[in-house]
CSV table of C-alpha atoms in Angstrom, one decimal:
chain,number,residue,atom,x,y,z
A,195,MET,CA,130.7,163.1,172.7
A,196,ARG,CA,129.0,163.0,176.1
A,197,LYS,CA,132.3,164.0,177.7
A,198,LEU,CA,132.6,167.0,175.4
A,199,VAL,CA,129.0,168.1,176.2
A,200,ARG,CA,129.7,167.8,179.9
A,201,GLU,CA,132.9,169.7,179.7
A,202,CYS,CA,131.5,172.5,177.6
A,203,SER,CA,128.0,172.5,179.2
A,204,LEU,CA,128.2,176.1,180.4
A,205,SER,CA,129.0,177.6,177.0
A,206,LEU,CA,126.6,175.2,175.2
A,207,ALA,CA,123.8,176.1,177.6
A,208,PHE,CA,124.4,179.8,177.2
A,209,GLY,CA,124.7,179.4,173.4
A,210,ALA,CA,121.4,177.6,173.2
A,211,MET,CA,119.7,180.2,175.5
A,212,PHE,CA,121.1,183.0,173.4
A,213,LEU,CA,119.7,181.5,170.1
A,214,ALA,CA,116.3,180.9,171.7
A,215,ALA,CA,116.1,184.4,173.2
A,216,LEU,CA,117.2,186.0,169.9
A,217,ALA,CA,114.6,184.0,168.0
A,218,GLY,CA,111.9,185.1,170.5
A,219,GLN,CA,113.0,188.7,170.3
A,220,ALA,CA,112.9,188.5,166.5
A,221,PHE,CA,109.3,187.1,166.5
A,222,ALA,CA,108.0,189.5,169.2
A,223,GLY,CA,109.7,192.5,167.6
A,224,TRP,CA,108.3,191.6,164.2
A,225,LYS,CA,104.7,191.4,165.6
A,226,GLN,CA,105.2,194.7,167.5
A,227,PHE,CA,106.7,196.4,164.4
A,228,ASN,CA,103.8,195.3,162.2
A,229,ALA,CA,101.2,196.3,164.7
A,230,ASP,CA,102.7,199.8,164.7
A,231,GLN,CA,102.8,199.9,160.9
A,232,PHE,CA,99.2,198.8,160.6
A,233,ALA,CA,98.0,201.4,163.1
A,234,GLN,CA,99.6,204.1,160.9
A,235,GLY,CA,98.2,202.7,157.7
A,236,LEU,CA,101.6,201.5,156.5
A,237,ASP,CA,102.6,198.2,155.0
A,238,ARG,CA,103.6,195.2,157.1
A,239,LEU,CA,106.9,193.5,156.6
A,240,SER,CA,107.6,189.8,156.2
A,241,LEU,CA,109.7,188.2,159.0
A,242,ALA,CA,112.7,188.0,156.5
A,243,GLN,CA,112.3,191.8,155.8
A,244,TYR,CA,112.1,192.6,159.5
A,245,LEU,CA,115.2,190.6,160.3
A,246,THR,CA,117.2,192.8,157.8
A,247,SER,CA,115.5,196.0,159.0
A,248,SER,CA,117.2,198.8,161.0
A,249,ASP,CA,114.6,198.4,163.8
A,250,PHE,CA,115.7,194.8,164.5
A,251,ALA,CA,119.4,195.6,164.1
A,252,VAL,CA,119.3,198.5,166.6
A,253,ASP,CA,117.3,196.5,169.2
A,254,VAL,CA,119.9,193.7,169.0
A,255,ALA,CA,123.1,195.9,168.9
A,256,GLU,CA,122.1,198.2,171.7
A,257,ASN,CA,122.0,195.3,174.1
A,258,TRP,CA,125.1,193.7,172.7
A,259,GLN,CA,127.2,196.8,173.2
A,260,SER,CA,126.2,197.3,176.8
A,261,GLU,CA,126.9,193.6,177.7
A,262,TYR,CA,130.4,193.8,176.1
A,263,LEU,CA,131.0,197.1,177.9
A,264,GLN,CA,130.0,195.6,181.2
A,265,PHE,CA,132.5,192.8,180.9
A,266,LEU,CA,135.2,195.0,179.4
A,267,LEU,CA,134.9,197.4,182.4
A,268,TYR,CA,134.7,194.6,184.9
A,269,ILE,CA,137.8,192.8,183.6
A,270,LEU,CA,139.7,196.1,183.4
A,271,LEU,CA,138.6,197.8,186.7
A,272,THR,CA,139.1,194.7,188.8
A,273,VAL,CA,142.8,194.9,187.9
A,274,TRP,CA,143.1,198.0,190.1
A,275,LEU,CA,139.9,198.4,192.1
A,276,LEU,CA,139.0,196.2,195.1
A,277,GLN,CA,136.0,195.3,197.2
A,278,LYS,CA,136.7,193.9,200.6
A,279,GLY,CA,134.9,190.7,201.3
A,280,SER,CA,133.9,190.1,197.6
A,281,PRO,CA,134.8,187.0,195.7
A,282,GLU,CA,134.7,189.2,192.6
A,283,SER,CA,137.7,191.2,193.9
A,284,LYS,CA,141.4,190.3,194.2
A,285,GLU,CA,143.0,190.1,197.6
A,286,LEU,CA,143.5,193.6,199.0
A,287,ASP,CA,147.3,193.6,198.6
A,288,ARG,CA,147.3,192.5,194.9
A,289,SER,CA,145.9,195.6,193.2
A,290,GLY,CA,147.5,196.3,189.8
A,291,ARG,CA,148.9,194.3,186.9
A,292,GLU,CA,151.0,192.1,189.2
A,293,SER,CA,154.5,190.8,188.6
A,294,ALA,CA,155.7,188.6,185.8
A,295,LYS,CA,156.1,185.8,188.3
A,296,ASP,CA,152.5,186.1,189.6
A,297,GLN,CA,151.3,186.2,186.0
A,298,LYS,CA,153.5,183.3,184.8
A,299,ILE,CA,154.9,185.2,181.8
A,300,GLY,CA,158.3,185.3,180.1
A,301,THR,CA,160.9,183.4,182.1
A,302,PHE,CA,158.3,182.5,184.7
A,303,ALA,CA,156.0,180.8,182.2
A,304,GLU,CA,155.4,177.1,182.8
A,305,ARG,CA,155.8,174.3,180.3
A,306,ASP,CA,152.1,174.3,179.4
A,307,SER,CA,151.7,178.1,179.4
A,308,PRO,CA,150.3,179.6,176.1
A,309,ARG,CA,153.2,180.2,173.6
A,310,TRP,CA,152.7,184.0,173.5
A,311,ALA,CA,152.9,184.1,177.3
A,312,ARG,CA,156.4,182.5,177.0
A,313,THR,CA,157.9,184.4,174.1
A,314,GLY,CA,158.2,187.8,175.8
A,315,GLY,CA,158.3,191.1,173.9
A,316,TRP,CA,155.2,192.6,172.0
A,317,ARG,CA,153.6,189.2,171.7
A,318,THR,CA,153.4,188.7,175.5
A,319,GLY,CA,152.4,192.3,175.9
A,320,LEU,CA,149.5,191.9,173.4
A,321,TYR,CA,148.5,188.5,174.8
A,322,SER,CA,148.4,190.0,178.3
A,323,SER,CA,145.6,192.3,177.3
A,324,SER,CA,144.0,190.2,174.6
A,325,LEU,CA,140.7,189.6,176.5
A,326,VAL,CA,140.2,193.3,177.1
A,327,LEU,CA,141.1,194.1,173.5
A,328,VAL,CA,138.7,191.7,172.0
A,329,MET,CA,135.9,192.7,174.4
A,330,ALA,CA,136.6,196.4,173.5
A,331,ALA,CA,136.5,195.6,169.8
A,332,PHE,CA,133.1,193.8,170.2
A,333,PHE,CA,131.8,196.7,172.3
A,334,LEU,CA,132.9,199.4,169.9
A,335,GLY,CA,131.7,197.4,166.9
A,336,SER,CA,128.3,196.8,168.4
A,337,TRP,CA,128.0,200.4,169.4
A,338,LEU,CA,128.9,201.5,165.9
A,339,VAL,CA,126.2,199.2,164.5
A,340,GLN,CA,123.8,200.6,167.0
A,341,SER,CA,124.5,204.1,165.9
A,342,ALA,CA,124.1,203.3,162.2
A,343,ALA,CA,121.0,201.1,162.6
A,344,GLY,CA,119.5,203.5,165.2
A,345,TRP,CA,120.1,206.4,162.9
A,346,ALA,CA,118.2,204.6,160.0
A,347,ALA,CA,115.3,203.6,162.3
A,348,PHE,CA,115.1,207.1,163.8
A,349,ASN,CA,115.0,208.6,160.3
A,350,GLU,CA,112.3,206.2,159.2
A,351,THR,CA,110.2,207.3,162.0
A,352,ARG,CA,110.9,211.0,161.2
A,353,LEU,CA,109.8,210.5,157.6
A,354,GLN,CA,106.6,208.8,158.9
A,355,ASP,CA,106.0,212.0,160.9
A,356,LEU,CA,106.6,214.2,157.8
A,357,GLN,CA,110.0,215.5,159.1
A,358,ASP,CA,113.3,215.7,157.3
A,359,PRO,CA,115.9,213.0,158.2
A,360,ILE,CA,119.0,214.0,160.1
A,361,ALA,CA,122.7,213.2,159.4
A,362,TRP,CA,124.5,210.4,161.2
A,363,THR,CA,126.7,212.9,163.0
A,364,GLU,CA,123.7,214.7,164.3
A,365,TYR,CA,122.2,211.4,165.4
A,366,LEU,CA,125.3,210.8,167.6
A,367,LEU,CA,124.3,213.9,169.6
A,368,ASN,CA,120.6,213.1,169.6
A,369,ALA,CA,118.6,212.1,172.7
A,370,ASP,CA,117.4,208.9,171.0
A,371,PHE,CA,121.0,207.6,170.6
A,372,TRP,CA,121.9,208.4,174.2
A,373,SER,CA,118.6,207.2,175.7
A,374,ARG,CA,119.0,203.8,174.0
A,375,THR,CA,122.7,203.7,175.1
A,376,LEU,CA,122.3,204.8,178.7
A,377,GLN,CA,119.2,202.8,179.6
A,378,ASN,CA,121.3,199.7,178.9
A,379,TRP,CA,124.5,200.9,180.6
A,380,GLN,CA,122.7,201.8,183.9
A,381,SER,CA,121.2,198.3,184.2
A,382,GLU,CA,124.6,196.7,183.5
A,383,PHE,CA,126.4,198.8,186.1
A,384,LEU,CA,123.7,198.1,188.7
A,385,ALA,CA,123.9,194.4,188.1
A,386,VAL,CA,127.7,194.2,188.3
A,387,GLY,CA,127.8,196.5,191.4
A,388,SER,CA,125.1,194.5,193.2
A,389,MET,CA,126.9,191.2,192.4
A,390,ALA,CA,130.2,192.6,193.9
A,391,VAL,CA,128.5,193.7,197.1
A,392,LEU,CA,125.8,191.0,197.6
A,393,SER,CA,128.4,188.3,197.2
A,394,ILE,CA,130.2,189.6,200.3
A,395,TYR,CA,127.3,188.4,202.5
A,396,LEU,CA,125.3,186.0,200.4
A,397,ARG,CA,126.4,182.5,199.2
A,398,GLN,CA,125.5,180.0,196.5
A,399,ARG,CA,126.8,176.6,197.4
A,400,GLY,CA,128.9,175.1,194.6
A,401,SER,CA,129.2,178.2,192.5
A,402,PRO,CA,132.6,179.6,191.6
A,403,GLU,CA,131.0,183.0,191.5
A,404,SER,CA,130.3,182.8,195.3
A,405,LYS,CA,132.5,182.2,198.3
A,406,PRO,CA,132.2,178.8,200.0
A,407,VAL,CA,129.2,178.9,202.3
A,408,GLY,CA,131.2,178.8,205.5
A,409,GLU,CA,133.8,181.4,204.4
A,410,PRO,CA,133.8,184.6,206.6
A,411,HIS,CA,132.3,187.8,205.2
A,412,ALA,CA,135.7,189.5,205.5
A,413,SER,CA,137.5,187.1,203.1
A,414,THR,CA,138.4,188.7,199.9
A,415,GLY,CA,139.2,187.1,196.5
A,416,VAL,CA,138.1,183.6,197.6
A,417,GLU,CA,136.0,181.7,195.2
A,418,GLY,CA,134.0,178.6,195.9
B,93,MET,CA,145.7,198.6,170.2
B,94,GLY,CA,145.6,196.8,166.8
B,95,SER,CA,141.8,197.2,166.6
B,96,THR,CA,141.9,201.0,166.4
B,97,PRO,CA,142.7,201.4,162.6
B,98,VAL,CA,140.2,198.6,161.8
B,99,LEU,CA,137.5,200.4,163.7
B,100,ARG,CA,138.4,203.8,162.1
B,101,THR,CA,138.2,202.2,158.7
B,102,ALA,CA,134.9,200.5,159.5
B,103,ALA,CA,133.4,203.8,160.9
B,104,LEU,CA,134.5,205.6,157.8
B,105,LEU,CA,133.1,203.0,155.4
B,106,LEU,CA,129.8,203.0,157.4
B,107,ALA,CA,129.6,206.8,157.4
B,108,VAL,CA,130.3,207.0,153.6
B,109,CYS,CA,127.8,204.2,152.9
B,110,CYS,CA,125.1,205.9,155.1
B,111,THR,CA,125.7,209.4,153.7
B,112,ALA,CA,125.1,208.0,150.3
B,113,GLY,CA,121.9,206.3,151.5
B,114,CYS,CA,123.7,202.9,151.2
B,115,GLY,CA,123.7,203.1,147.4
B,116,SER,CA,121.8,205.2,145.0
B,117,SER,CA,120.1,202.1,143.4
B,118,GLN,CA,117.4,202.1,146.0
B,119,ASN,CA,116.6,205.8,145.2
B,120,THR,CA,115.7,205.0,141.6
B,121,PRO,CA,112.3,203.3,142.3
B,122,VAL,CA,111.4,206.1,144.7
B,123,GLU,CA,112.3,208.8,142.1
B,124,ASP,CA,110.4,206.9,139.4
B,125,ALA,CA,107.2,206.6,141.5
B,126,ALA,CA,107.3,210.3,142.4
B,127,ARG,CA,108.0,211.3,138.8
B,128,ALA,CA,105.1,209.1,137.6
B,129,PHE,CA,102.8,210.8,140.1
B,130,TYR,CA,103.7,214.4,139.3
B,131,ASP,CA,103.6,213.6,135.5
B,132,SER,CA,100.1,212.2,135.9
B,133,VAL,CA,99.0,215.3,137.9
B,134,ALA,CA,100.5,217.6,135.3
B,135,GLY,CA,98.8,215.6,132.5
B,136,HIS,CA,95.5,215.9,134.4
B,137,ASP,CA,95.3,212.1,134.7
B,138,GLY,CA,93.8,212.0,138.2
B,139,GLU,CA,93.0,208.2,138.0
B,140,LYS,CA,96.6,207.3,137.4
B,141,ALA,CA,97.9,209.7,140.0
B,142,CYS,CA,95.4,208.3,142.6
B,143,ALA,CA,96.6,204.8,141.9
B,144,LEU,CA,100.1,205.9,143.0
B,145,LEU,CA,98.8,207.3,146.4
B,146,ALA,CA,99.2,205.2,149.6
B,147,PRO,CA,95.8,203.6,150.6
B,148,GLU,CA,95.5,205.7,153.7
B,149,THR,CA,96.2,208.9,151.9
B,150,ARG,CA,93.8,208.2,149.1
B,151,SER,CA,90.9,207.4,151.5
B,152,GLU,CA,91.7,210.5,153.7
B,153,LEU,CA,91.6,212.7,150.5
B,154,GLU,CA,88.3,211.3,149.4
B,155,GLN,CA,86.8,211.6,152.9
B,156,SER,CA,87.9,215.2,153.5
B,157,ALA,CA,86.9,216.3,150.0
B,158,GLY,CA,83.7,214.3,149.8
B,159,ARG,CA,84.5,213.5,146.2
B,160,PRO,CA,86.2,210.7,144.2
B,161,CYS,CA,90.0,210.8,144.5
B,162,ALA,CA,90.8,211.8,140.9
B,163,ALA,CA,88.7,214.9,141.0
B,164,ALA,CA,89.7,215.9,144.6
B,165,LEU,CA,93.4,215.4,143.8
B,166,LEU,CA,93.3,217.6,140.6
B,167,ASP,CA,91.5,220.3,142.7
B,168,GLU,CA,94.5,220.5,145.0
B,169,LYS,CA,96.5,222.3,142.2
B,170,LEU,CA,99.7,220.6,143.2
B,171,PRO,CA,102.9,222.2,141.9
B,172,THR,CA,104.6,221.0,138.8
B,173,VAL,CA,108.1,219.7,139.5
B,174,ALA,CA,111.4,219.4,137.6
B,175,ARG,CA,114.3,217.1,138.6
B,176,PRO,CA,114.5,216.2,142.3
B,177,VAL,CA,117.1,218.0,144.4
B,178,ASP,CA,117.5,215.2,146.9
B,179,VAL,CA,116.2,211.7,147.5
B,180,ARG,CA,116.5,210.0,150.9
B,181,VAL,CA,115.4,206.5,151.6
B,182,PHE,CA,115.2,204.9,155.1
B,183,GLY,CA,113.7,201.4,155.3
B,184,THR,CA,110.0,201.6,154.2
B,185,MET,CA,110.0,205.4,154.0
B,186,ALA,CA,111.4,208.0,151.6
B,187,GLU,CA,111.5,211.7,150.9
B,188,VAL,CA,111.9,213.4,147.5
B,189,ARG,CA,112.8,217.0,147.6
B,190,TYR,CA,112.2,219.3,144.6
B,191,ALA,CA,113.0,223.0,144.3
B,192,ASP,CA,109.5,224.1,145.6
B,193,GLU,CA,108.0,220.8,146.7
B,194,VAL,CA,108.6,217.9,149.0
B,195,ALA,CA,106.9,214.5,148.8
B,196,PHE,CA,106.9,211.6,151.3
B,197,LEU,CA,106.7,208.1,150.1
B,198,THR,CA,106.0,204.7,151.7
B,199,ARG,CA,106.7,201.3,150.4
B,200,PHE,CA,103.9,198.7,149.9
B,201,GLY,CA,105.3,195.4,149.0
B,202,HIS,CA,107.8,196.2,146.2
B,203,ARG,CA,105.9,199.3,145.1
B,204,TRP,CA,106.6,202.9,146.4
B,205,THR,CA,103.4,205.0,146.9
B,206,LEU,CA,102.9,208.7,147.7
B,207,MET,CA,102.0,209.2,151.4
B,208,ALA,CA,102.1,213.0,151.5
B,209,VAL,CA,102.4,215.6,148.7
B,210,GLY,CA,102.2,219.4,148.4
B,211,CYS,CA,104.4,219.7,151.5
B,212,ARG,CA,105.9,222.9,152.8
B,213,PRO,CA,108.2,223.5,155.7
B,214,ASP,CA,106.7,224.7,159.0
B,215,GLY,CA,109.7,225.7,161.1
B,216,ASP,CA,110.7,222.9,163.4
B,217,ARG,CA,107.3,221.3,163.1
B,218,PRO,CA,106.4,218.5,160.6
B,219,TYR,CA,105.9,219.6,157.0
B,220,ASP,CA,102.5,221.1,156.3
B,221,CYS,CA,101.1,218.9,153.5
B,222,GLN,CA,98.1,219.5,151.2
B,223,VAL,CA,97.5,215.8,150.7
B,224,LYS,CA,98.4,213.3,153.4
B,225,GLY,CA,97.0,210.3,155.4
B,226,SER,CA,95.2,210.8,158.7
């Protein structure tokens, strides 16, 4: 058991932090929602009602979609795009999907390679892009939920302001949808871009996300 | 690749569900509350109609008219209504549209109450309502 915890400590720590942060967001969002309701002379919701409301759903989904987009783009763009000196980049002569030998697929697969990497054909093709496909599905699914929940929350506010609700298709072109979407995207792009550049010159001893402390700034694709 | 048809189906289901207001069953209590209100007004039962107003709307009406709710509400000469043309529900808020009248409702607990009535369109601005909260 102790071995399992140690060997999975990274995913366990992030899982625990995720649940704690989500609980905190739910509680703070509930308090804020009820304060707004009270100020407008409207009824307050129980925590259970708030957790199933469109307000909570849109606040969660808009952050999820942008995080999955961030990793989706990072995984995909680093196949072709490079950053000299960054441990986040591949070596400068390895841009692209690389050879079957480099990727250990088909006849180049090793004895302990995943089965779908060995079989060839559509299975190996699909498995070769499985990470991006799953990330893309999570991104699109979260974005779809954001659009539906955001639409419902937006219309609830419009009704409070004595205005007609709008259709979902209209909401997809509305400033509220794009404001929620782009405010998340810009922060993700900034964070990833800074990481790629700062890691050229700065180090964190012991982290695989950094180059070794003594590695020259010009070394590319070297992780600690 | 394989996820595209799944996403298309999900989007379609979501759109259909949302267009229908995620089920007409949630419209019934809203429609019933609005009908009870307009029936009370048409029957000159101001007390019963006032009991169906949202607290903020009721106190605003009494304050602006300087009279008890029942008398002030009947003085407003609200229109009589037939069947609703459309009912839209989003969370704790709802709108019931009739041929010549629009009502806005808000949910208190499990009960729907009238937040604004006697509403007429005002271009792109919010509806101009005879009776509403502050």
